[in-house]
CSV table of C-alpha atoms in Angstrom, one decimal:
chain,number,residue,atom,x,y,z
A,1,MET,CA,45.0,29.7,-32.2
A,2,GLN,CA,43.5,29.1,-28.8
A,3,GLU,CA,43.0,25.4,-27.9
A,4,ASN,CA,39.3,24.5,-27.4
A,5,ASP,CA,38.1,22.2,-24.6
A,6,LYS,CA,34.8,21.6,-26.4
A,7,ASN,CA,34.1,18.3,-28.2
A,8,GLY,CA,32.6,17.7,-31.5
A,9,PRO,CA,29.1,16.5,-31.9
A,10,ILE,CA,30.2,12.9,-32.4
A,11,GLN,CA,32.1,12.9,-29.1
A,12,ASP,CA,29.2,14.6,-27.4
A,13,ASP,CA,26.9,11.8,-28.5
A,14,GLU,CA,29.2,9.1,-27.4
A,15,ALA,CA,29.6,10.8,-23.9
A,16,LYS,CA,25.8,11.0,-23.7
A,17,LYS,CA,25.4,7.4,-24.4
A,18,ARG,CA,28.1,6.5,-21.8
A,19,LEU,CA,26.4,8.7,-19.3
A,20,GLN,CA,22.8,7.2,-20.0
A,21,GLY,CA,24.4,3.8,-19.6
A,22,ASP,CA,25.9,4.7,-16.3
A,23,LEU,CA,22.7,6.3,-15.0
A,24,ARG,CA,20.7,3.2,-16.0
A,25,SER,CA,23.0,0.8,-14.3
A,26,ASN,CA,22.9,3.0,-11.1
A,27,ARG,CA,19.0,2.8,-11.1
A,28,GLU,CA,19.0,-0.9,-11.4
A,29,GLU,CA,21.5,-1.1,-8.5
A,30,GLY,CA,19.4,1.2,-6.4
A,31,ARG,CA,16.5,-1.3,-6.7
A,32,GLU,CA,18.2,-4.0,-5.2
A,33,MET,CA,17.5,-4.5,-1.4
A,34,GLU,CA,20.4,-4.4,0.9
A,35,PRO,CA,20.8,-7.2,3.3
A,36,SER,CA,19.6,-6.7,6.9
A,37,ALA,CA,22.1,-5.9,9.6
A,38,GLU,CA,22.9,-8.5,12.2
A,39,ASP,CA,20.5,-7.0,14.7
A,40,GLN,CA,17.6,-6.2,12.2
A,41,PRO,CA,14.8,-8.6,11.2
A,42,GLU,CA,14.9,-9.9,7.6
A,43,ALA,CA,13.5,-7.6,5.1
A,44,ASP,CA,10.5,-8.8,3.2
A,45,ARG,CA,9.5,-7.7,-0.4
A,46,ASP,CA,6.0,-9.2,-0.4
A,47,PRO,CA,3.5,-6.2,-0.2
A,48,ARG,CA,0.8,-8.6,0.8
A,49,ALA,CA,2.8,-10.0,3.6
A,50,LEU,CA,1.2,-9.8,7.1
A,51,ARG,CA,2.5,-6.6,8.7
A,52,THR,CA,3.7,-6.8,12.3
A,53,GLY,CA,4.4,-4.1,14.7
A,54,GLY,CA,2.4,-2.2,17.4
A,55,THR,CA,-0.9,-3.8,17.5
A,56,PRO,CA,-3.5,-1.8,19.7
A,57,ALA,CA,-4.6,-3.6,22.8
A,58,GLY,CA,-7.7,-5.8,22.2
A,59,MET,CA,-6.9,-6.4,18.5
A,60,SER,CA,-5.0,-9.1,16.8
A,61,SER,CA,-2.8,-8.4,13.8
A,62,ARG,CA,-5.4,-10.0,11.6
A,63,ASP,CA,-8.0,-7.5,12.9
A,64,VAL,CA,-5.7,-4.6,12.2
A,65,GLU,CA,-5.0,-5.8,8.6
A,66,LEU,CA,-8.7,-6.4,7.8
A,67,ARG,CA,-9.7,-3.1,9.2
A,68,SER,CA,-7.1,-1.4,7.1
A,69,GLU,CA,-8.0,-3.3,3.9
A,70,ILE,CA,-11.7,-2.3,4.6
A,71,ALA,CA,-10.9,1.3,5.1
A,72,GLN,CA,-8.6,1.5,2.0
A,73,HIS,CA,-11.5,0.0,-0.2
A,74,LEU,CA,-14.3,2.1,1.2
A,75,GLY,CA,-12.6,5.3,1.7
A,76,ARG,CA,-13.9,8.3,4.0
A,77,HIS,CA,-16.6,9.7,1.6
A,78,LEU,CA,-18.9,6.7,2.1
A,79,TYR,CA,-20.0,7.3,5.7
A,80,PRO,CA,-22.5,7.2,7.0
A,81,THR,CA,-23.3,4.1,5.1
A,82,GLY,CA,-25.4,0.7,5.0
A,83,ARG,CA,-24.8,-2.8,4.1
A,84,GLU,CA,-25.8,-2.4,0.4
A,85,GLU,CA,-23.5,0.6,-0.1
A,86,VAL,CA,-20.6,-1.1,1.6
A,87,LEU,CA,-21.2,-4.1,-0.8
A,88,ASP,CA,-21.5,-2.0,-3.9
A,89,THR,CA,-18.4,0.0,-3.1
A,90,LEU,CA,-16.3,-3.1,-2.2
A,91,ARG,CA,-17.4,-4.7,-5.5
A,92,ALA,CA,-16.7,-1.5,-7.5
A,93,GLU,CA,-13.2,-1.1,-6.0
A,94,HIS,CA,-12.5,-4.8,-6.8
A,95,ALA,CA,-11.9,-5.6,-3.1
A,96,PRO,CA,-10.9,-9.3,-2.4
A,97,ASP,CA,-13.8,-11.8,-2.2
A,98,ARG,CA,-13.2,-12.5,1.5
A,99,LEU,CA,-14.0,-8.8,2.3
A,100,VAL,CA,-17.2,-9.0,0.2
A,101,GLN,CA,-18.2,-12.2,1.9
A,102,LEU,CA,-17.5,-10.7,5.2
A,103,ALA,CA,-19.6,-7.5,4.5
A,104,GLU,CA,-22.5,-9.8,3.2
A,105,GLY,CA,-23.0,-10.7,6.9
A,106,LEU,CA,-23.9,-7.2,7.9
A,107,PRO,CA,-27.5,-6.5,9.0
A,108,GLY,CA,-29.5,-4.7,6.3
A,109,ASP,CA,-31.0,-2.1,8.5
A,110,THR,CA,-28.0,-0.6,10.3
A,111,ARG,CA,-26.2,2.6,9.5
A,112,TYR,CA,-22.4,2.9,10.1
A,113,VAL,CA,-21.0,6.3,11.0
A,114,ASN,CA,-17.3,5.3,10.5
A,115,VAL,CA,-15.1,2.3,9.7
A,116,GLN,CA,-14.8,1.6,13.6
A,117,GLU,CA,-18.6,0.9,13.8
A,118,LEU,CA,-18.5,-1.1,10.7
A,119,VAL,CA,-15.6,-3.5,11.8
A,120,GLU,CA,-17.3,-3.9,15.1
A,121,ALA,CA,-20.5,-5.0,13.2
A,122,LEU,CA,-18.3,-7.4,11.3
A,123,GLY,CA,-17.3,-9.1,14.4
A,124,LEU,CA,-13.7,-7.8,14.3
A,125,HIS,CA,-12.1,-6.7,17.6
A,126,THR,CA,-11.3,-3.0,18.1
A,127,GLU,CA,-9.1,-1.1,20.3
A,128,ALA,CA,-9.7,-1.3,24.0
A,129,HIS,CA,-10.2,2.2,25.1
A,130,ARG,CA,-8.6,3.4,28.3
A,131,SER,CA,-10.6,4.7,31.1
């Protein structure tokens, strides 16, 4: 009789349980952040943290962040748009109150072709265009 390398059903189930446990533990390890290298800035897990980096000339990091949030909540399908559509969309998208309050200051009789025109009307700085 030839020797068989196959396990029985009980051994297969035990091996499967061990493998699942190993896979689960490896997934949890993968979620942990690795420490920053000596020459790297500290990593930050807070998704609401102010993002830094290349800020266009003429804009502050606050302007960039607000413009990004506004664009995220309004999307591209809304334009051209006016004050009431902006407010309705921000409320429907559950935008932060500070964005709704900012948009309440928009003039009621103006139409905006894109987010750039909208943020300019909100009093935020925009990129300084090169000549």
